[in-house]
PDB file of C-alpha atoms in Angstrom:
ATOM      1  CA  UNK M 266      -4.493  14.009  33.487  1.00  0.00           C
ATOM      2  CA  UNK M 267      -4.110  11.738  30.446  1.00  0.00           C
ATOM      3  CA  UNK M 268      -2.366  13.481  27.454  1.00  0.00           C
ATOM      4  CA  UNK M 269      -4.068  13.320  24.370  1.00  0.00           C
ATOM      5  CA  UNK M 270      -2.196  11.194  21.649  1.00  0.00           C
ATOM      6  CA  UNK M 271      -2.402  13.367  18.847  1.00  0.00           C
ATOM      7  CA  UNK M 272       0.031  11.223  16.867  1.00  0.00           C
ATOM      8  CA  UNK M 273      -2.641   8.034  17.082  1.00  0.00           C
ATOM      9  CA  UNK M 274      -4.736   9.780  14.533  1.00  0.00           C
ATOM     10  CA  UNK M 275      -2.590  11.374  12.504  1.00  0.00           C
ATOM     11  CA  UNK M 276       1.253  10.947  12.760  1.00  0.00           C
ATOM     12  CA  UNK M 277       2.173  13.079   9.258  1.00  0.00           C
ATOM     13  CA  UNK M 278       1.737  16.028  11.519  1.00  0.00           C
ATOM     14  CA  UNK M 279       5.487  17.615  12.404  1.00  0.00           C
ATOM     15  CA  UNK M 280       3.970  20.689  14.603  1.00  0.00           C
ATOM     16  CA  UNK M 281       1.459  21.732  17.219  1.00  0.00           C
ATOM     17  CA  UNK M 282      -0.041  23.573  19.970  1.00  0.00           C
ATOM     18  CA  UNK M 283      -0.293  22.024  23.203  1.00  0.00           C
ATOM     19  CA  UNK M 284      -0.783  23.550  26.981  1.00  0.00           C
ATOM     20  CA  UNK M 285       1.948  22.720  29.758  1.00  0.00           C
ATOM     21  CA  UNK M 286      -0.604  20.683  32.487  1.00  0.00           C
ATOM     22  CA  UNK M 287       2.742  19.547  34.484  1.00  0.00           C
ATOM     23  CA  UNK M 288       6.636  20.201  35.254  1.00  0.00           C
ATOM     24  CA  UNK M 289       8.485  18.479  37.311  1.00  0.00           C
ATOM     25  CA  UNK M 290      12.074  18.551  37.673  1.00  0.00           C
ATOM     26  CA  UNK M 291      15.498  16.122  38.018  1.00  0.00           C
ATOM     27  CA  UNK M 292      15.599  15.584  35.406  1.00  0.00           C
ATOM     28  CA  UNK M 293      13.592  18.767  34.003  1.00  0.00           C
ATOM     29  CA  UNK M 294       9.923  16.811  32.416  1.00  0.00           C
ATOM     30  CA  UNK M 295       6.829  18.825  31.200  1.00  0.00           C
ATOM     31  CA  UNK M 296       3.208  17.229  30.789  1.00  0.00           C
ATOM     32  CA  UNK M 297       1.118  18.683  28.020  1.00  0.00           C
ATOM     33  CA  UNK M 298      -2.438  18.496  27.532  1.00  0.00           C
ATOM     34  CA  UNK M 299      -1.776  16.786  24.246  1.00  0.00           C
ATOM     35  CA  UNK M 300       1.043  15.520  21.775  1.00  0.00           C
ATOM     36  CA  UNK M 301       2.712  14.675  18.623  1.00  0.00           C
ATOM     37  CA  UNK M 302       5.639  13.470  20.358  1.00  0.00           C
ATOM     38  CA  UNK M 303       5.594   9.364  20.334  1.00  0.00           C
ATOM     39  CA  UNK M 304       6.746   7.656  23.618  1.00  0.00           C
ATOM     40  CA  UNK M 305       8.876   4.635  23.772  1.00  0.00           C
ATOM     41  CA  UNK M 306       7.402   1.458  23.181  1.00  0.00           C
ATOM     42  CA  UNK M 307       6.530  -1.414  21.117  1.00  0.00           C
ATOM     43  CA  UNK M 308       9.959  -1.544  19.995  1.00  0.00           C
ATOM     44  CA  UNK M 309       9.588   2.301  18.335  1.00  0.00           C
ATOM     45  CA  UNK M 310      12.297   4.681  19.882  1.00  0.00           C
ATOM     46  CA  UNK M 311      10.425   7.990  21.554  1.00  0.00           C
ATOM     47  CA  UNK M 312      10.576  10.801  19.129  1.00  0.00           C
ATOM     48  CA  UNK M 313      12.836  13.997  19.696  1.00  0.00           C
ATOM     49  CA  UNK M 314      12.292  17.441  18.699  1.00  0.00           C
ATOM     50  CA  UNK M 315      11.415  21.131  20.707  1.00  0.00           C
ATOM     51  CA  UNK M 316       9.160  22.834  22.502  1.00  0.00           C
ATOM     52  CA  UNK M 317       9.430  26.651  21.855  1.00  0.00           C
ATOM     53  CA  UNK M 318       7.212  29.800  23.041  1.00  0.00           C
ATOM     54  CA  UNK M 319       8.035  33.444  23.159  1.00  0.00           C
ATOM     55  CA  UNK M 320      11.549  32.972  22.109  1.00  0.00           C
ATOM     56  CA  UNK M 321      12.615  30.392  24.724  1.00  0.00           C
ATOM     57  CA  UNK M 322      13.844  26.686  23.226  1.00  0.00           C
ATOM     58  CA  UNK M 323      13.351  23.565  25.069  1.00  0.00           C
ATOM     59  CA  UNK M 324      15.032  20.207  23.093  1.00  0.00           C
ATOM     60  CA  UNK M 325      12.978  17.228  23.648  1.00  0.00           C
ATOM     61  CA  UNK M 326      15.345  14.630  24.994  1.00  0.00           C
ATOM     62  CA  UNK M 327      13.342  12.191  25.532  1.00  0.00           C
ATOM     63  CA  UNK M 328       9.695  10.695  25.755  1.00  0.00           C
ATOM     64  CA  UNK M 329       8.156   8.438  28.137  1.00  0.00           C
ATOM     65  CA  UNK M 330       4.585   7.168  29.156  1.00  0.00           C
ATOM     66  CA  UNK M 331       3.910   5.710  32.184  1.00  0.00           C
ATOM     67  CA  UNK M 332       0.843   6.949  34.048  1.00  0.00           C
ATOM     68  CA  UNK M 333       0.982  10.034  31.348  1.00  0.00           C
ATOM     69  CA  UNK M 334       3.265  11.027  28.937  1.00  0.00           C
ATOM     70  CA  UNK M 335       6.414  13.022  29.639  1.00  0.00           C
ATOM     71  CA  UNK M 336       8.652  14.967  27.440  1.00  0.00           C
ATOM     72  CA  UNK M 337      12.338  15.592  28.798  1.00  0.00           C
ATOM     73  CA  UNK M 338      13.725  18.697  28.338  1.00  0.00           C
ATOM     74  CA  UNK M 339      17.034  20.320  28.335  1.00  0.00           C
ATOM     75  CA  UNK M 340      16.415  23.474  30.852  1.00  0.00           C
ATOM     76  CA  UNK M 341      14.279  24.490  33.576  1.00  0.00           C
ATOM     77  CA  UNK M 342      10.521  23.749  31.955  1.00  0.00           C
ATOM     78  CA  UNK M 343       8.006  26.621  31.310  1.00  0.00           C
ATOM     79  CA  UNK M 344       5.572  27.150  33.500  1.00  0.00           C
ATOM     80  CA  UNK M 345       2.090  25.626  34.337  1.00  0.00           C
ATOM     81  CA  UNK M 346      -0.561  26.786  31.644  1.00  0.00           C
ATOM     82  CA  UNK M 347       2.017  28.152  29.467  1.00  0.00           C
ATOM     83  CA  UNK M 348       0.959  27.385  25.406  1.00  0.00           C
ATOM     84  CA  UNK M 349       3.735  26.003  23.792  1.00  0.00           C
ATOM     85  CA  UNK M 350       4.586  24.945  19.741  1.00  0.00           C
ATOM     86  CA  UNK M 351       5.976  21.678  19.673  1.00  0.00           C
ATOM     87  CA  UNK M 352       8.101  20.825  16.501  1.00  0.00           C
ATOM     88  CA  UNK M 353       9.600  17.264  15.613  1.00  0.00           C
ATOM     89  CA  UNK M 354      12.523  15.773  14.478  1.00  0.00           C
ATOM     90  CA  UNK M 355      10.755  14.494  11.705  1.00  0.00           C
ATOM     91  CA  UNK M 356      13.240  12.795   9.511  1.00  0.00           C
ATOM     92  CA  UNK M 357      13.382  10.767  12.858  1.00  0.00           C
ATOM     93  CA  UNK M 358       9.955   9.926  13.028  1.00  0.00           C
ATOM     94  CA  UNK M 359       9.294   9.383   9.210  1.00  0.00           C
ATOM     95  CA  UNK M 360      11.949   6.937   9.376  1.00  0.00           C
ATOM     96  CA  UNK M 361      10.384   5.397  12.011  1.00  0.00           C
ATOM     97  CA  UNK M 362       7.060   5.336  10.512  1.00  0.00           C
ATOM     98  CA  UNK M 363       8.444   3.758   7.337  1.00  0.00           C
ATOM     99  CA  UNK M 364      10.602   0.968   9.465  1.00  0.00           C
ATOM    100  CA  UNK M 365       7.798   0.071  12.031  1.00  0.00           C
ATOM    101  CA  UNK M 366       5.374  -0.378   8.823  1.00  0.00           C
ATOM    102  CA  UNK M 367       8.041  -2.648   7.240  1.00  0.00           C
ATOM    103  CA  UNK M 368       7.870  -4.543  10.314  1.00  0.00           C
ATOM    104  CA  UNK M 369       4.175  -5.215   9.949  1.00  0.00           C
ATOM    105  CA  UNK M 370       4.644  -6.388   6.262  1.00  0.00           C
ATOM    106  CA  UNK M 371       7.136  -8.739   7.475  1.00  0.00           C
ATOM    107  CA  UNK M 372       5.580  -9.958  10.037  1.00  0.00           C
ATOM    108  CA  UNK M 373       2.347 -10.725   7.868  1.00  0.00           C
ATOM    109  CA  UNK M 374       4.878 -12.222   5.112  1.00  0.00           C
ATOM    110  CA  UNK M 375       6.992 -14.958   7.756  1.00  0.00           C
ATOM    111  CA  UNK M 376       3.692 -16.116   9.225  1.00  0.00           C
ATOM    112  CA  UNK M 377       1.951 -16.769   5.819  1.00  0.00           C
ATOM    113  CA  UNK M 378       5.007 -18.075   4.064  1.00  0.00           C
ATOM    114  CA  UNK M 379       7.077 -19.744   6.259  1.00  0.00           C
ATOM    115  CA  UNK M 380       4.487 -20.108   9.224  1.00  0.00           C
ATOM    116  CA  UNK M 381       6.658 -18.108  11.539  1.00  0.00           C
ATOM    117  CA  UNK M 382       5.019 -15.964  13.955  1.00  0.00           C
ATOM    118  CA  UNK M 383       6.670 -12.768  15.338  1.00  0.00           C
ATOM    119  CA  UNK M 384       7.664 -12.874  18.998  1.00  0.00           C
ATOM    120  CA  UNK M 385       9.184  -9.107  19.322  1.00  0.00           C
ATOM    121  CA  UNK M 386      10.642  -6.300  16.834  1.00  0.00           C
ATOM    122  CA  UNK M 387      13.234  -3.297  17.285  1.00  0.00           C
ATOM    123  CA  UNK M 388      13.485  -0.252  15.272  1.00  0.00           C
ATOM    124  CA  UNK M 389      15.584   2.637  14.550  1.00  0.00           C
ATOM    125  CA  UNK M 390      16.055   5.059  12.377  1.00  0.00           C
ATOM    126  CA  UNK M 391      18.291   3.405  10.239  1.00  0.00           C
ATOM    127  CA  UNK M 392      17.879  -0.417  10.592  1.00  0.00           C
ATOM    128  CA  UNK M 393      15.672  -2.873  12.296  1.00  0.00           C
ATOM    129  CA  UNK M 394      15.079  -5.880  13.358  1.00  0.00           C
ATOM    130  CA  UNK M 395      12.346  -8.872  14.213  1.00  0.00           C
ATOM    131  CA  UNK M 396      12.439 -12.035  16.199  1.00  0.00           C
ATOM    132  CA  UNK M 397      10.266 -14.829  15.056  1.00  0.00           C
ATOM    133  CA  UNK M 398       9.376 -18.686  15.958  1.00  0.00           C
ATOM    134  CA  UNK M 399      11.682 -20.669  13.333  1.00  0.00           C
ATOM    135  CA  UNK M 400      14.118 -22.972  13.184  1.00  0.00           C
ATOM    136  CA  UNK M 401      16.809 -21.771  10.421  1.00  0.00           C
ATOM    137  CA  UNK M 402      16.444 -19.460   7.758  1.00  0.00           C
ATOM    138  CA  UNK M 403      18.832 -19.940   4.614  1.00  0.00           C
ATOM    139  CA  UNK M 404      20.521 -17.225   2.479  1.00  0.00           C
ATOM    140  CA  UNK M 405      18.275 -18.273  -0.060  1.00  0.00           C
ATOM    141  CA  UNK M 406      15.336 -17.990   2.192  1.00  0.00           C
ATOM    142  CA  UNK M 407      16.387 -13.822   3.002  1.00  0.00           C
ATOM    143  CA  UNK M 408      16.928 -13.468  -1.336  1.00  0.00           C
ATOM    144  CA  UNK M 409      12.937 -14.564  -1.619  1.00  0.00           C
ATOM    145  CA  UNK M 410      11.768 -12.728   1.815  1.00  0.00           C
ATOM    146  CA  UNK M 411      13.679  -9.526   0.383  1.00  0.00           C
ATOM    147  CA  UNK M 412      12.582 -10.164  -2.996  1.00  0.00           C
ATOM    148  CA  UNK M 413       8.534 -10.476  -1.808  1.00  0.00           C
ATOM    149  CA  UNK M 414       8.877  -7.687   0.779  1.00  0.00           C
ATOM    150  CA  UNK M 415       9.940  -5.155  -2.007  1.00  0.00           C
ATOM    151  CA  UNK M 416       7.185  -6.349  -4.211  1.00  0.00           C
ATOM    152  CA  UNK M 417       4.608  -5.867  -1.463  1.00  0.00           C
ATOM    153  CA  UNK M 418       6.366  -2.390  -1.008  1.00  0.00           C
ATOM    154  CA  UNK M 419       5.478  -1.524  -4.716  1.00  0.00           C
ATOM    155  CA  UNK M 420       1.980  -2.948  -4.668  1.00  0.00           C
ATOM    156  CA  UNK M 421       1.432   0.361  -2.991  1.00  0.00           C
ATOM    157  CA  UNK M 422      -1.115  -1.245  -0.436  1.00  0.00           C
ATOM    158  CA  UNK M 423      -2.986   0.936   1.714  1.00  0.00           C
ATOM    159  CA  UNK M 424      -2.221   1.202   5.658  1.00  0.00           C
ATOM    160  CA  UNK M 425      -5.501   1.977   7.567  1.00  0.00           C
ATOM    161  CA  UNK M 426      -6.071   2.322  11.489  1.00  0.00           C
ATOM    162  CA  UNK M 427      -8.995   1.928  13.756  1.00  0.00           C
ATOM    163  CA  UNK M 428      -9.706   1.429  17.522  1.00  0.00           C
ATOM    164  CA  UNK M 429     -11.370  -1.414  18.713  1.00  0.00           C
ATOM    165  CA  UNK M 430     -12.876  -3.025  22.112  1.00  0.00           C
ATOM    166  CA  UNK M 431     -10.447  -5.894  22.863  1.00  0.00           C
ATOM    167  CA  UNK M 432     -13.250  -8.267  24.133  1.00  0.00           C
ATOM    168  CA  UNK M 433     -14.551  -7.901  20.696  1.00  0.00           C
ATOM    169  CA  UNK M 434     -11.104  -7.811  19.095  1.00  0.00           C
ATOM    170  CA  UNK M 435     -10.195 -11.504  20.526  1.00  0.00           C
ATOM    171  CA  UNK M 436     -13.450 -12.858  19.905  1.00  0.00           C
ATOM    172  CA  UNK M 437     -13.183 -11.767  15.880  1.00  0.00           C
ATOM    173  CA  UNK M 438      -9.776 -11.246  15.348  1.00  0.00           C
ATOM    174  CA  UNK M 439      -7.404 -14.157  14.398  1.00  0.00           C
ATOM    175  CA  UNK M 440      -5.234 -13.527  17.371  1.00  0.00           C
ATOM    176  CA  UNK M 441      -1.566 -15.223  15.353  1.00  0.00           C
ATOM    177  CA  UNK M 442      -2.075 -11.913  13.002  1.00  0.00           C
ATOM    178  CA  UNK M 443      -3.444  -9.328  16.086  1.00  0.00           C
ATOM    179  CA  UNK M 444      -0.757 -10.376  18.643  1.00  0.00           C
ATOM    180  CA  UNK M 445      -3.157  -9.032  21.156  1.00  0.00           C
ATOM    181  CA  UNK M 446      -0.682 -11.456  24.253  1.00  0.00           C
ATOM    182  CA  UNK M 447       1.963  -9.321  23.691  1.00  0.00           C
ATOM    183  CA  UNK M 448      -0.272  -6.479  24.737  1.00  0.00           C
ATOM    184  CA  UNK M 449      -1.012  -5.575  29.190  1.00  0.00           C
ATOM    185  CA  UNK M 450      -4.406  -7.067  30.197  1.00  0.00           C
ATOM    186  CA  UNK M 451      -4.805  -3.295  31.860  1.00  0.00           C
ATOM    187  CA  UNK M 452      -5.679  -2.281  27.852  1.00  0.00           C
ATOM    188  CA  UNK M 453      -8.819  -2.222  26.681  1.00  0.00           C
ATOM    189  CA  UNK M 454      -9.716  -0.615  23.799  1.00  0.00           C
ATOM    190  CA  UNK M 455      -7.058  -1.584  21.065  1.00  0.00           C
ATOM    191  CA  UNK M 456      -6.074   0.759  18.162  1.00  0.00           C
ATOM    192  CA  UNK M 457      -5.804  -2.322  14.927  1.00  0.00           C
ATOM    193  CA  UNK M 458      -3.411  -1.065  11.861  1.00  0.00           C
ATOM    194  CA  UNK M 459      -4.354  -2.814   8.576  1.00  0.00           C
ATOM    195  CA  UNK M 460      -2.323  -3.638   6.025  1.00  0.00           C
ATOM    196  CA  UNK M 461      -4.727  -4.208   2.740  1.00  0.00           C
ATOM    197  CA  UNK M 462      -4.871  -7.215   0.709  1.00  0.00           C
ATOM    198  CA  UNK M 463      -6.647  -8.328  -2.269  1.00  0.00           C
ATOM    199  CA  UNK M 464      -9.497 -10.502  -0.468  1.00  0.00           C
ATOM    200  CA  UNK M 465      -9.193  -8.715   2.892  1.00  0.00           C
ATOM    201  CA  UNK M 466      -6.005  -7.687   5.017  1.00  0.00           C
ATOM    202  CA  UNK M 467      -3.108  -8.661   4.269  1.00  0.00           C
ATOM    203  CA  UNK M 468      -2.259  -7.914   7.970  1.00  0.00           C
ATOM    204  CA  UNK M 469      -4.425  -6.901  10.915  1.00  0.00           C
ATOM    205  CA  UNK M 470      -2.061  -5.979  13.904  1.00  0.00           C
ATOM    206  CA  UNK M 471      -2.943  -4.381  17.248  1.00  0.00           C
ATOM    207  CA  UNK M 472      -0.202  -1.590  17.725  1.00  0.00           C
ATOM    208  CA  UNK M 473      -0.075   1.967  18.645  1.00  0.00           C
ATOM    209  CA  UNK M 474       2.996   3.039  16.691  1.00  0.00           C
ATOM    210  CA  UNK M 475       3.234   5.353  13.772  1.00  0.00           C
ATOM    211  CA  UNK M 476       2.811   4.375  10.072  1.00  0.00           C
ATOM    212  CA  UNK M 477       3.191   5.366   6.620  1.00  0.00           C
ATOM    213  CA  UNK M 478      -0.250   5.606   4.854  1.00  0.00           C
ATOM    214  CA  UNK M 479       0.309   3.266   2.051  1.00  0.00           C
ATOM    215  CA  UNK M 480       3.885   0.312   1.747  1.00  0.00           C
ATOM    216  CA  UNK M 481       4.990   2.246  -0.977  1.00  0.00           C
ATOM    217  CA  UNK M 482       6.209   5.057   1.411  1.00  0.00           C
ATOM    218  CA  UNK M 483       8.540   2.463   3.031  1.00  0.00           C
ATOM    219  CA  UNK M 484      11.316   2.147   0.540  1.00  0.00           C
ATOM    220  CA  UNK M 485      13.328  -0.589  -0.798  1.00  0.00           C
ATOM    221  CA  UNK M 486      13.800  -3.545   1.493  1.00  0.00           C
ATOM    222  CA  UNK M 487      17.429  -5.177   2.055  1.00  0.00           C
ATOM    223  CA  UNK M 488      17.603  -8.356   4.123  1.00  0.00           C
ATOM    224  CA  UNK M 489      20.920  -7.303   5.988  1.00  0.00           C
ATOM    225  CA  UNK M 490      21.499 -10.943   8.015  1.00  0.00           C
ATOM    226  CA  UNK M 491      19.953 -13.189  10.237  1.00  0.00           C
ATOM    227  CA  UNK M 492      21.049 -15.233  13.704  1.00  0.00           C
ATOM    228  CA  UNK M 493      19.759 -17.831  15.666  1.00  0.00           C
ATOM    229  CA  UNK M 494      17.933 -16.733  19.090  1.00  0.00           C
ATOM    230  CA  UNK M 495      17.895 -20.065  20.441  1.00  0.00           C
ATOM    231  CA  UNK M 496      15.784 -23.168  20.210  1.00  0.00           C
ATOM    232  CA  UNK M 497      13.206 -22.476  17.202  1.00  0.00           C
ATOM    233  CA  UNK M 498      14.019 -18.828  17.184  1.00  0.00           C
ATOM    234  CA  UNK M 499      15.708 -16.551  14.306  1.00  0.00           C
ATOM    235  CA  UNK M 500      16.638 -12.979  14.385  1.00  0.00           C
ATOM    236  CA  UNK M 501      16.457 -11.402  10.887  1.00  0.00           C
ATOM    237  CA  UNK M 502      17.944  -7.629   9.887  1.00  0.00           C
ATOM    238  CA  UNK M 503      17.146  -5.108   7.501  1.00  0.00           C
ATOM    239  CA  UNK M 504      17.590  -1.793   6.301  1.00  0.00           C
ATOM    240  CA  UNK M 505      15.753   0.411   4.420  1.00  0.00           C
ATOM    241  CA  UNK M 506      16.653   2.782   1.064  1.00  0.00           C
ATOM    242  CA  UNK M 507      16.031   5.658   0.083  1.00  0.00           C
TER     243      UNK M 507
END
């Protein structure tokens, strides 16, 4: 059974009901019929949180999808069919919602202004970072990305998601902004974030991570460094405030 992904549609949601379809144990793993609780991937940590019914406590330890989603816990799992409240960690996943949308404003800002695509991206909760096709960014360079970034941030653009066919998606999509290659063949339909602009997107990204609903929910921006990743490749850092 395929979990539903609660936190595709809306990921401001820090609680909810779900139905244990699956345990299995070594380490202890339940299977619920749906979920708030994001797994790892696309360079977005898995969120944490609990499970509680009854007054039993589960911590979430962990999250993982691979032919479903499963949530680590820390004790022998309740039983099949048991209902369960599931609570996040949600200054954990806020955080991530605010860095991974940062990412996508960055990402949209290097390839228009300095026609560098992005070639991968890792977040935490308290920093990130992107890799991207370029050959040397200057100090001066991270001063006017840092200084753009935060004025995008107070534009206070909207941040819209939809799901699309991907057959459809690379035949209308401009595939530099979608990154559909980085994505497995085996999906099909895609879920696009937007980023709005004044004459159309300002970015158009196939992703299933969680995002803030408008850039001015991200913070201020700080450029915290950059290093080369080899031949026409820079790493840049930042950090976010507040």
């Amino acid at each position: 059974m395929d979990t539903e992904a609660l936190y595709l549609d809306d990921p401001s949601v820090r609680e909810f009901e779900a139905v244990v379809v699956r345990t299995l144990e070594d380490p202890s793993r339940v299977v619920l019929d749906r979920t708030q609780f994001y797994p790892e991937g696309g360079g977005q940590p898995a969120d944490r949180g609990r499970l509680h019914v009854d007054g039993r406590e589960w911590t979430v330890a962990d999250v993982q999808k691979r032919d479903t989603v499963y949530h680590e816990l820390d004790g022998e799992p309740p039983e099949t069919g048991t209902t369960v409240v599931g609570e996040l960690d949600w200054e954990r996943r806020h955080a991530h919602m605010r860095y991974h949308t940062a990412q996508h404003l960055l990402s949209a800002l290097l390839l228009d202004e300095y026609d560098a695509p992005t070639r991968g991206n890792q977040l935490y909760a308290d920093r990130a970072r992107i890799d991207v096709e370029h050959d040397r960014f200057t100090e001066s360079d991270l001063g006017d990305v840092e200084a753009r970034m935060n004025e995008l941030v107070t534009d206070g653009r909207e941040v819209t998601w939809f799901t699309m066919d991907r057959e459809r998606a690379e035949r209308e999509l401009d595939p530099e902004r979608t990154r559909i290659e980085l994505l497995p063949d085996s999906i099909r339909e895609l879920r696009i974030v937007e980023i709005a602009g004044e004459d159309g997107p300002y970015d158009r990204t196939a992703c299933a991570g969680t995002h803030v609903r408008n850039t001015s929910g991200i913070g201020a921006v700080r450029m915290t460094g950059r290093e080369t990743g080899g031949s026409d490749r820079e790493r840049l850092r930042f950090e976010l405030e507040g």
